């Protein structure tokens, strides 16, 4: 787009590629993220001294922080993300669910907003029938969640979930839902503009997760047909337009074994797995975020997959030992290439992965004409990918590409609980 870039970095990231490739780079503090990437005044100062017009927050850190979005607004710096009010509204999960229910988006039966007592929870659980799930309204990512199977388990689950959410989020509000067994996680990419109009870019299936960490994402979802894709797409557009959502966002749904779908959460940021949507729709999501932030209108049409794409997350973790982090120096690196192979990464041979942050060091994105072709191309690319000096998730992904259930497409969010991680 011809736009000049300024990178911000902590001292631990001084050798990262984003620092080298940006037009300018500003150190915003030492390794601990609380003293750098999460320090709002440091980032605002970096924007001011370099005369930046806008800030792209990426994912994680301050990307869904209402206070940061508000401070950017106050300083006249365009935040390439959601407005403070939108982040607050969707960040509170009970409020988000209530908003979507009122807009006519399908939600899971349960409490009307927050629970006020164990007694109320038990009463609702008996009405909708066990099993039920207690969820932290400030949660997400599975923290502060408890499955409850009967009345006698309720009190302890309630106490545990409240304790955990108070400690993790400083908010112990809980709501209750019927527990959906073995669902799939299917999310719809949407984009909205300042006129209140939104469109969707179809789905991503993110059911391959371990302890709420996604490892593989793909589109189209093996669980959707065109009819369901259009209904879920329409529901996501309705969700976005009902709140006049501006920018790129994702509406997360659970899909049950009957093919019924339910609103879960809305993510008000670009996500790690956005490249697979770019590959199958030929739509540049980051470019679109910037255009919408600059006041341009969206095209107004929806986008459907023309190809098949899959992303394997390459983490510096040891899959044979519970995915424990494996930071350190990359002594040798070879990245795969060829038609339909994309690698998004910030590392290179000789780079030292710091121990301070998330261990994702790359995304391997493979695109082809069919799911079968994606699977063989992905396996080939994984086998060509050489990362020496640290353990990575590559051996896990290679084994996954040969798994009969994974290959069949008939997997749920429970799949990795039963996976054999030995021999990696
Ligand atoms: C659920 C559920 C079953 N029933 N809600 C996990 C994180 C949060 N975003 C929502 N989660 C779930 N909510 C009801 N009513 C199962 C999960 C869940 C899950 C969801 C998506 C992907 C992976 C998951 C792994 C375990 C549980």
CSV table of C-alpha atoms and ligand atoms in Angstrom, one decimal:
chain,number,residue,atom,x,y,z
A,1,UNK,CA,0.0,0.0,0.0
A,2,UNK,CA,3.1,2.2,0.1
A,3,UNK,CA,2.6,2.9,3.8
A,4,UNK,CA,5.8,3.3,5.8
A,5,UNK,CA,6.1,1.2,9.0
A,6,UNK,CA,7.5,1.6,12.5
A,7,UNK,CA,8.1,-1.6,14.5
A,8,UNK,CA,8.0,-1.5,18.3
A,9,UNK,CA,10.0,-4.1,20.1
A,10,UNK,CA,11.2,-5.2,23.5
A,11,UNK,CA,14.9,-5.7,24.2
A,12,UNK,CA,14.3,-9.5,23.9
A,13,UNK,CA,13.0,-9.0,20.4
A,14,UNK,CA,15.8,-6.7,19.1
A,15,UNK,CA,16.9,-9.4,16.5
A,16,UNK,CA,13.4,-10.3,15.3
A,17,UNK,CA,12.7,-9.9,11.6
A,18,UNK,CA,9.9,-7.3,12.0
A,19,UNK,CA,12.5,-5.0,13.5
A,20,UNK,CA,14.9,-5.4,10.6
A,21,UNK,CA,12.2,-5.0,7.9
A,22,UNK,CA,10.3,-2.1,9.3
A,23,UNK,CA,11.3,1.4,8.0
A,24,UNK,CA,11.9,2.4,11.7
A,25,UNK,CA,12.0,0.6,15.0
A,26,UNK,CA,11.5,1.8,18.5
A,27,UNK,CA,12.5,-0.1,21.7
A,28,UNK,CA,9.6,0.1,24.2
A,29,UNK,CA,11.2,-1.6,27.1
A,30,UNK,CA,12.7,-4.7,28.6
A,31,UNK,CA,11.7,-8.4,28.0
A,32,UNK,CA,8.7,-8.7,30.4
A,33,UNK,CA,5.6,-7.8,28.4
A,34,UNK,CA,4.2,-5.9,31.4
A,35,UNK,CA,7.1,-3.5,30.9
A,36,UNK,CA,7.0,-3.3,27.1
A,37,UNK,CA,4.3,-4.7,24.9
A,38,UNK,CA,1.6,-4.0,27.5
A,39,UNK,CA,2.8,-0.5,28.5
A,40,UNK,CA,0.4,1.8,26.8
A,41,UNK,CA,2.4,5.1,27.4
A,42,UNK,CA,5.5,3.5,25.9
A,43,UNK,CA,3.6,2.6,22.7
A,44,UNK,CA,1.9,5.9,22.4
A,45,UNK,CA,5.3,7.7,22.9
A,46,UNK,CA,6.8,5.5,20.1
A,47,UNK,CA,3.9,6.5,17.8
A,48,UNK,CA,4.3,10.2,18.7
A,49,UNK,CA,8.0,10.4,18.2
A,50,UNK,CA,7.8,8.7,14.8
A,51,UNK,CA,4.6,10.7,13.8
A,52,UNK,CA,2.6,7.5,13.2
A,53,UNK,CA,-0.9,7.9,11.9
A,54,UNK,CA,-2.2,4.5,13.0
A,55,UNK,CA,-1.3,1.5,15.2
A,56,UNK,CA,-1.9,-2.1,14.2
A,57,UNK,CA,-2.0,-4.1,17.4
A,58,UNK,CA,-1.6,-7.6,15.9
A,59,UNK,CA,-3.0,-10.4,18.1
A,60,UNK,CA,-2.5,-10.9,21.8
A,61,UNK,CA,-1.1,-8.2,24.0
A,62,UNK,CA,-3.2,-5.0,23.6
A,63,UNK,CA,-5.2,-6.1,20.5
A,64,UNK,CA,-8.4,-6.4,22.5
A,65,UNK,CA,-7.7,-3.9,25.2
A,66,UNK,CA,-10.5,-1.3,25.4
A,67,UNK,CA,-8.3,1.1,27.4
A,68,UNK,CA,-5.6,1.1,24.7
A,69,UNK,CA,-8.2,1.6,21.9
A,70,UNK,CA,-9.5,4.6,23.9
A,71,UNK,CA,-6.1,6.1,24.5
A,72,UNK,CA,-5.2,5.8,20.8
A,73,UNK,CA,-8.5,7.7,20.0
A,74,UNK,CA,-7.6,10.4,22.6
A,75,UNK,CA,-4.2,10.9,21.0
A,76,UNK,CA,-5.6,11.1,17.5
A,77,UNK,CA,-3.9,7.8,16.5
A,78,UNK,CA,-6.1,5.5,14.4
A,79,UNK,CA,-6.3,2.1,16.2
A,80,UNK,CA,-6.6,-0.6,13.6
A,81,UNK,CA,-9.1,-2.7,15.6
A,82,UNK,CA,-12.4,-2.3,17.4
A,83,UNK,CA,-13.7,0.7,19.2
A,84,UNK,CA,-13.4,0.8,23.0
A,85,UNK,CA,-17.1,0.2,23.4
A,86,UNK,CA,-17.1,-2.7,21.1
A,87,UNK,CA,-14.2,-4.4,22.9
A,88,UNK,CA,-15.9,-3.9,26.2
A,89,UNK,CA,-19.3,-5.2,24.9
A,90,UNK,CA,-17.8,-8.3,23.2
A,91,UNK,CA,-15.2,-8.9,25.9
A,92,UNK,CA,-17.9,-9.5,28.5
A,93,UNK,CA,-19.1,-12.9,27.3
A,94,UNK,CA,-22.5,-12.9,29.0
A,95,UNK,CA,-23.2,-9.4,27.6
A,96,UNK,CA,-22.0,-10.5,24.1
A,97,UNK,CA,-24.3,-13.6,24.2
A,98,UNK,CA,-27.3,-11.6,25.4
A,99,UNK,CA,-26.7,-9.1,22.6
A,100,UNK,CA,-26.5,-11.8,20.0
A,101,UNK,CA,-29.6,-13.6,21.3
A,102,UNK,CA,-31.6,-10.4,21.1
A,103,UNK,CA,-30.3,-9.9,17.5
A,104,UNK,CA,-31.7,-13.4,16.6
A,105,UNK,CA,-28.4,-15.2,16.4
A,106,UNK,CA,-28.7,-18.8,17.8
A,107,UNK,CA,-27.3,-19.2,21.3
A,108,UNK,CA,-27.1,-22.2,23.7
A,109,UNK,CA,-29.9,-22.5,26.2
A,110,UNK,CA,-28.9,-21.4,29.7
A,111,UNK,CA,-29.0,-18.6,32.2
A,112,UNK,CA,-30.2,-15.2,31.2
A,113,UNK,CA,-27.0,-13.3,31.8
A,114,UNK,CA,-25.0,-13.8,35.0
A,115,UNK,CA,-26.0,-16.2,37.7
A,116,UNK,CA,-26.7,-14.6,41.1
A,117,UNK,CA,-26.5,-17.8,43.3
A,118,UNK,CA,-25.8,-21.5,43.3
A,119,UNK,CA,-29.5,-22.2,43.9
A,120,UNK,CA,-30.5,-20.3,40.7
A,121,UNK,CA,-27.8,-22.3,38.8
A,122,UNK,CA,-29.1,-25.6,40.1
A,123,UNK,CA,-32.7,-24.6,39.2
A,124,UNK,CA,-31.7,-23.7,35.6
A,125,UNK,CA,-29.5,-26.9,35.3
A,126,UNK,CA,-32.5,-29.1,36.2
A,127,UNK,CA,-34.7,-27.2,33.7
A,128,UNK,CA,-32.3,-27.6,30.7
A,129,UNK,CA,-30.9,-30.9,32.0
A,130,UNK,CA,-27.3,-31.8,32.9
A,131,UNK,CA,-24.5,-31.8,31.8
A,132,UNK,CA,-24.1,-28.0,32.0
A,133,UNK,CA,-21.1,-25.7,31.8
A,134,UNK,CA,-20.3,-22.8,34.0
A,135,UNK,CA,-18.4,-20.0,32.2
A,136,UNK,CA,-16.5,-16.9,33.3
A,137,UNK,CA,-18.1,-13.8,31.7
A,138,UNK,CA,-14.6,-12.3,31.6
A,139,UNK,CA,-13.1,-15.5,30.3
A,140,UNK,CA,-12.3,-17.0,26.9
A,141,UNK,CA,-9.7,-19.6,26.2
A,142,UNK,CA,-11.3,-22.0,28.6
A,143,UNK,CA,-10.2,-20.4,31.9
A,144,UNK,CA,-12.8,-20.2,34.6
A,145,UNK,CA,-14.9,-22.9,32.9
A,146,UNK,CA,-16.3,-26.0,34.7
A,147,UNK,CA,-18.5,-28.8,33.4
A,148,UNK,CA,-21.2,-29.9,35.9
A,149,UNK,CA,-22.8,-33.3,35.6
A,150,UNK,CA,-25.3,-33.2,38.6
A,151,UNK,CA,-26.6,-31.2,41.5
A,152,UNK,CA,-24.0,-32.7,44.0
A,153,UNK,CA,-21.1,-31.3,41.9
A,154,UNK,CA,-22.6,-27.9,41.5
A,155,UNK,CA,-21.3,-26.1,44.6
A,156,UNK,CA,-17.7,-27.1,44.1
A,157,UNK,CA,-17.7,-26.3,40.4
A,158,UNK,CA,-19.2,-22.9,41.2
A,159,UNK,CA,-16.6,-22.2,43.9
A,160,UNK,CA,-13.7,-23.3,41.7
A,161,UNK,CA,-14.9,-21.4,38.6
A,162,UNK,CA,-15.4,-18.2,40.6
A,163,UNK,CA,-12.0,-18.5,42.3
A,164,UNK,CA,-10.2,-19.1,39.0
A,165,UNK,CA,-11.9,-16.2,37.2
A,166,UNK,CA,-11.4,-13.8,40.1
A,167,UNK,CA,-7.7,-14.7,40.1
A,168,UNK,CA,-7.3,-14.7,36.3
A,169,UNK,CA,-9.5,-11.7,35.3
A,170,UNK,CA,-10.4,-9.8,38.5
A,171,UNK,CA,-14.0,-10.6,37.7
A,172,UNK,CA,-15.9,-13.6,39.1
A,173,UNK,CA,-19.1,-13.3,37.2
A,174,UNK,CA,-20.4,-16.6,35.8
A,175,UNK,CA,-23.1,-17.7,33.4
A,176,UNK,CA,-24.5,-21.1,32.7
A,177,UNK,CA,-25.2,-23.1,29.5
A,178,UNK,CA,-26.2,-26.6,28.4
A,179,UNK,CA,-22.9,-28.5,27.7
A,180,UNK,CA,-22.6,-29.4,24.1
A,181,UNK,CA,-20.7,-32.7,23.9
A,182,UNK,CA,-18.0,-33.2,21.2
A,183,UNK,CA,-18.7,-30.0,19.2
A,184,UNK,CA,-16.7,-28.6,16.4
A,185,UNK,CA,-15.3,-25.1,16.6
A,186,UNK,CA,-16.2,-23.2,13.4
A,187,UNK,CA,-15.6,-19.5,13.1
A,188,UNK,CA,-16.8,-17.0,10.5
A,189,UNK,CA,-14.6,-14.2,9.3
A,190,UNK,CA,-16.5,-10.9,8.9
A,191,UNK,CA,-15.6,-7.3,7.9
A,192,UNK,CA,-17.8,-4.3,8.6
A,193,UNK,CA,-17.6,-0.7,7.6
A,194,UNK,CA,-18.5,2.7,9.1
A,195,UNK,CA,-22.0,2.6,7.4
A,196,UNK,CA,-22.9,-0.4,9.6
A,197,UNK,CA,-22.8,-2.8,6.6
A,198,UNK,CA,-20.9,-6.2,7.0
A,199,UNK,CA,-20.0,-9.1,4.8
A,200,UNK,CA,-18.5,-12.5,5.6
A,201,UNK,CA,-15.6,-14.5,4.2
A,202,UNK,CA,-16.8,-18.0,5.1
A,203,UNK,CA,-15.5,-20.2,7.8
A,204,UNK,CA,-12.4,-21.7,9.5
A,205,UNK,CA,-12.6,-25.0,11.3
A,206,UNK,CA,-10.4,-24.8,14.4
A,207,UNK,CA,-11.4,-28.0,16.1
A,208,UNK,CA,-7.8,-29.3,16.3
A,209,UNK,CA,-6.9,-27.8,19.7
A,210,UNK,CA,-5.0,-28.9,22.7
A,211,UNK,CA,-5.8,-27.3,26.1
A,212,UNK,CA,-7.6,-24.4,24.2
A,213,UNK,CA,-4.5,-23.8,22.0
A,214,UNK,CA,-5.2,-24.2,18.3
A,215,UNK,CA,-2.7,-26.3,16.4
A,216,UNK,CA,-4.3,-26.7,13.0
A,217,UNK,CA,-7.0,-24.6,11.2
A,218,UNK,CA,-8.6,-25.3,7.8
A,219,UNK,CA,-11.1,-23.9,5.4
A,220,UNK,CA,-13.6,-24.9,4.1
A,221,UNK,CA,-14.7,-26.9,7.1
A,222,UNK,CA,-15.2,-30.6,6.4
A,223,UNK,CA,-18.3,-30.4,8.6
A,224,UNK,CA,-20.1,-27.7,6.5
A,225,UNK,CA,-22.0,-27.9,3.2
A,226,UNK,CA,-22.8,-24.8,1.1
A,227,UNK,CA,-26.3,-24.5,2.7
A,228,UNK,CA,-24.9,-24.5,6.3
A,229,UNK,CA,-22.1,-22.2,5.2
A,230,UNK,CA,-24.6,-19.7,3.9
A,231,UNK,CA,-26.8,-19.9,7.0
A,232,UNK,CA,-23.8,-19.5,9.4
A,233,UNK,CA,-22.4,-16.7,7.2
A,234,UNK,CA,-25.8,-14.9,7.3
A,235,UNK,CA,-25.9,-15.3,11.1
A,236,UNK,CA,-22.4,-13.9,11.5
A,237,UNK,CA,-23.3,-10.9,9.2
A,238,UNK,CA,-26.5,-10.4,11.3
A,239,UNK,CA,-24.3,-10.5,14.5
A,240,UNK,CA,-21.9,-7.9,13.1
A,241,UNK,CA,-24.5,-5.6,11.7
A,242,UNK,CA,-26.6,-5.7,14.9
A,243,UNK,CA,-23.7,-4.0,16.7
A,244,UNK,CA,-22.5,-1.9,13.7
A,245,UNK,CA,-19.2,-3.7,13.9
A,246,UNK,CA,-16.4,-1.8,12.0
A,247,UNK,CA,-13.2,-3.6,10.9
A,248,UNK,CA,-12.3,-7.3,10.7
A,249,UNK,CA,-13.7,-9.6,13.3
A,250,UNK,CA,-14.6,-13.3,13.9
A,251,UNK,CA,-17.8,-14.8,15.1
A,252,UNK,CA,-17.1,-18.1,16.8
A,253,UNK,CA,-19.7,-20.9,16.7
A,254,UNK,CA,-20.0,-24.4,18.2
A,255,UNK,CA,-21.4,-26.8,15.7
A,256,UNK,CA,-23.0,-29.9,17.3
A,257,UNK,CA,-23.4,-33.4,15.8
A,258,UNK,CA,-26.8,-32.6,14.3
A,259,UNK,CA,-25.3,-29.6,12.4
A,260,UNK,CA,-26.9,-27.1,14.6
A,261,UNK,CA,-24.8,-24.0,15.3
A,262,UNK,CA,-24.6,-21.7,18.3
A,263,UNK,CA,-22.9,-18.3,18.9
A,264,UNK,CA,-20.0,-18.6,21.4
A,265,UNK,CA,-17.9,-15.5,21.3
A,266,UNK,CA,-16.8,-12.7,19.0
A,267,UNK,CA,-13.1,-11.8,18.5
A,268,UNK,CA,-12.6,-8.2,17.8
A,269,UNK,CA,-9.2,-8.6,16.2
A,270,UNK,CA,-7.4,-10.2,13.3
A,271,UNK,CA,-6.6,-13.8,14.2
A,272,UNK,CA,-3.5,-16.0,13.9
A,273,UNK,CA,-5.3,-18.2,11.4
A,274,UNK,CA,-6.5,-15.4,9.1
A,275,UNK,CA,-4.1,-16.5,6.2
A,276,UNK,CA,-6.1,-19.5,5.3
A,277,UNK,CA,-9.1,-17.3,4.6
A,278,UNK,CA,-6.9,-15.0,2.5
A,279,UNK,CA,-5.7,-18.0,0.5
A,280,UNK,CA,-9.1,-19.4,-0.4
A,281,UNK,CA,-10.9,-16.1,-1.0
A,282,UNK,CA,-8.0,-14.2,-2.6
A,283,UNK,CA,-8.9,-11.3,-0.2
A,284,UNK,CA,-6.1,-9.4,1.7
A,285,UNK,CA,-7.5,-9.1,5.2
A,286,UNK,CA,-4.8,-6.8,6.6
A,287,UNK,CA,-5.2,-4.4,3.6
A,288,UNK,CA,-8.9,-4.4,4.1
A,289,UNK,CA,-8.5,-3.6,7.8
A,290,UNK,CA,-6.4,-0.5,6.8
A,291,UNK,CA,-8.9,0.5,4.1
A,292,UNK,CA,-11.8,0.3,6.5
A,293,UNK,CA,-9.9,2.2,9.2
A,294,UNK,CA,-9.3,4.9,6.6
A,295,UNK,CA,-13.0,5.2,6.0
A,296,UNK,CA,-13.4,3.2,2.8
A,297,UNK,CA,-16.6,1.2,2.4
A,298,UNK,CA,-16.6,-2.6,2.0
A,299,UNK,CA,-17.6,-4.2,-1.4
A,300,UNK,CA,-20.8,-5.5,0.2
A,301,UNK,CA,-20.6,-9.0,-1.2
A,302,UNK,CA,-19.8,-12.2,0.7
A,303,UNK,CA,-16.8,-14.4,-0.2
A,304,UNK,CA,-16.8,-18.2,-0.6
A,305,UNK,CA,-13.8,-20.6,-0.7
A,306,UNK,CA,-12.5,-21.2,-4.2
A,307,UNK,CA,-9.7,-23.5,-2.9
A,308,UNK,CA,-8.8,-25.6,0.2
A,309,UNK,CA,-6.3,-24.3,2.7
A,310,UNK,CA,-4.8,-25.5,6.0
A,311,UNK,CA,-2.5,-23.9,8.6
A,312,UNK,CA,-0.1,-25.8,10.9
A,313,UNK,CA,1.2,-23.7,13.8
A,314,UNK,CA,4.9,-24.2,14.2
A,315,UNK,CA,5.7,-23.7,17.8
A,316,UNK,CA,9.0,-24.0,19.6
A,317,UNK,CA,7.6,-26.7,21.9
A,318,UNK,CA,8.3,-30.4,22.5
A,319,UNK,CA,5.2,-32.4,21.4
A,320,UNK,CA,6.6,-35.6,23.0
A,321,UNK,CA,6.7,-33.9,26.4
A,322,UNK,CA,3.4,-32.1,26.8
A,323,UNK,CA,4.3,-29.3,24.4
A,324,UNK,CA,6.7,-27.8,26.9
A,325,UNK,CA,8.3,-24.6,25.5
A,326,UNK,CA,11.7,-25.1,23.8
A,327,UNK,CA,13.3,-21.7,23.5
A,328,UNK,CA,16.9,-21.3,22.3
A,329,UNK,CA,19.0,-20.7,19.2
A,330,UNK,CA,17.9,-21.9,15.8
A,331,UNK,CA,21.2,-23.4,14.5
A,332,UNK,CA,19.9,-24.4,11.1
A,333,UNK,CA,16.8,-23.5,9.1
A,334,UNK,CA,15.2,-24.4,5.8
A,335,UNK,CA,11.7,-23.3,5.0
A,336,UNK,CA,9.6,-25.2,2.5
A,337,UNK,CA,8.3,-23.5,-0.7
A,338,UNK,CA,6.7,-24.2,-4.0
A,339,UNK,CA,3.2,-23.8,-5.4
A,340,UNK,CA,0.6,-23.4,-2.7
A,341,UNK,CA,3.0,-23.2,0.2
A,342,UNK,CA,3.2,-20.0,2.3
A,343,UNK,CA,5.3,-19.5,5.5
A,344,UNK,CA,4.6,-16.5,7.7
A,345,UNK,CA,7.4,-16.2,10.2
A,346,UNK,CA,9.8,-13.9,12.0
A,347,UNK,CA,12.7,-16.3,12.5
A,348,UNK,CA,15.9,-17.1,10.6
A,349,UNK,CA,19.0,-19.3,11.0
A,350,UNK,CA,21.0,-18.0,13.9
A,351,UNK,CA,18.0,-16.4,15.6
A,352,UNK,CA,17.5,-17.0,19.3
A,353,UNK,CA,13.9,-17.6,20.4
A,354,UNK,CA,13.5,-15.7,23.7
A,355,UNK,CA,11.8,-17.6,26.5
A,356,UNK,CA,9.5,-14.6,27.4
A,357,UNK,CA,6.6,-14.9,25.0
A,358,UNK,CA,4.2,-17.2,23.1
A,359,UNK,CA,6.2,-20.0,21.5
A,360,UNK,CA,4.7,-19.7,18.0
A,361,UNK,CA,7.6,-19.2,15.6
A,362,UNK,CA,5.8,-19.7,12.3
A,363,UNK,CA,2.7,-20.6,10.4
A,364,UNK,CA,2.9,-23.1,7.5
A,365,UNK,CA,-0.1,-22.5,5.2
A,366,UNK,CA,-0.8,-24.9,2.4
A,367,UNK,CA,-3.4,-24.3,-0.3
A,368,UNK,CA,-4.7,-26.7,-3.1
A,369,UNK,CA,-7.7,-27.7,-5.2
A,370,UNK,CA,-8.9,-30.4,-2.8
A,371,UNK,CA,-8.6,-31.4,0.9
A,372,UNK,CA,-6.8,-34.6,-0.2
A,373,UNK,CA,-4.2,-32.5,-2.1
A,374,UNK,CA,-3.8,-30.1,0.8
A,375,UNK,CA,-3.0,-33.1,3.1
A,376,UNK,CA,-0.2,-34.5,0.9
A,377,UNK,CA,1.2,-31.1,0.1
A,378,UNK,CA,1.2,-30.2,3.8
A,379,UNK,CA,3.0,-33.5,4.7
A,380,UNK,CA,5.6,-32.8,2.0
A,381,UNK,CA,6.1,-29.2,3.2
A,382,UNK,CA,6.4,-30.3,6.8
A,383,UNK,CA,9.1,-32.9,5.8
A,384,UNK,CA,11.0,-30.2,3.9
A,385,UNK,CA,10.8,-27.8,6.9
A,386,UNK,CA,14.1,-28.1,8.8
A,387,UNK,CA,14.4,-26.3,12.2
A,388,UNK,CA,17.5,-27.3,14.2
A,389,UNK,CA,18.5,-26.3,17.7
A,390,UNK,CA,15.0,-26.3,19.3
A,391,UNK,CA,12.1,-28.8,19.5
A,392,UNK,CA,9.1,-27.9,17.4
A,393,UNK,CA,5.5,-29.1,16.7
A,394,UNK,CA,6.6,-30.3,13.2
A,395,UNK,CA,6.8,-34.0,14.1
A,396,UNK,CA,3.3,-33.8,15.6
A,397,UNK,CA,1.9,-32.3,12.4
A,398,UNK,CA,3.6,-35.0,10.3
A,399,UNK,CA,2.0,-37.7,12.4
A,400,UNK,CA,-1.4,-35.9,12.2
A,401,UNK,CA,-1.3,-35.8,8.4
A,402,UNK,CA,-1.3,-39.7,8.5
A,403,UNK,CA,-4.1,-40.0,11.1
A,404,UNK,CA,-7.2,-41.8,9.6
A,405,UNK,CA,-9.7,-39.8,11.7
A,406,UNK,CA,-8.0,-36.5,10.8
A,407,UNK,CA,-7.8,-37.5,7.1
A,408,UNK,CA,-11.5,-38.4,7.2
A,409,UNK,CA,-12.5,-34.9,8.4
A,410,UNK,CA,-14.7,-36.5,11.1
A,411,UNK,CA,-13.1,-35.0,14.2
A,412,UNK,CA,-14.3,-32.8,17.0
A,413,UNK,CA,-12.7,-30.5,19.7
A,414,UNK,CA,-12.1,-33.7,21.7
A,415,UNK,CA,-9.9,-35.3,19.0
A,416,UNK,CA,-6.5,-34.4,20.6
A,417,UNK,CA,-7.5,-35.6,24.0
A,418,UNK,CA,-7.3,-39.2,22.6
A,419,UNK,CA,-4.3,-38.6,20.4
A,420,UNK,CA,-1.2,-40.7,20.9
A,421,UNK,CA,1.7,-38.2,21.2
A,422,UNK,CA,4.3,-41.0,21.7
A,423,UNK,CA,7.1,-41.6,19.2
A,424,UNK,CA,7.5,-38.0,18.2
B,1,LIG,C1,-18.6,-24.9,25.3
B,1,LIG,C2,-18.4,-26.3,25.1
B,1,LIG,C3,-19.5,-27.1,25.2
B,1,LIG,N1,-20.7,-26.6,25.5
B,1,LIG,N2,-19.9,-24.4,25.6
B,1,LIG,C4,-14.0,-23.6,25.3
B,1,LIG,C5,-13.5,-22.2,25.2
B,1,LIG,C6,-14.6,-21.2,25.0
B,1,LIG,N3,-14.3,-20.4,23.9
B,1,LIG,C7,-15.8,-22.1,24.8
B,1,LIG,N4,-15.4,-23.4,25.0
B,1,LIG,C8,-16.4,-24.4,25.0
B,1,LIG,N5,-17.6,-24.0,25.3
B,1,LIG,C9,-20.9,-25.3,25.7
B,1,LIG,N6,-22.1,-24.8,26.1
B,1,LIG,C10,-17.1,-26.7,24.8
B,1,LIG,C11,-16.1,-25.8,24.8
B,1,LIG,C12,-14.8,-26.3,24.4
B,1,LIG,C13,-14.2,-26.0,23.3
B,1,LIG,C14,-14.7,-25.1,22.4
B,1,LIG,C15,-14.0,-24.8,21.2
B,1,LIG,C16,-12.8,-25.4,20.9
B,1,LIG,C17,-12.3,-26.3,21.8
B,1,LIG,C18,-12.9,-26.6,23.0
B,1,LIG,C19,-12.3,-27.5,23.9
B,1,LIG,C20,-13.0,-27.8,25.0
B,1,LIG,C21,-14.2,-27.2,25.3
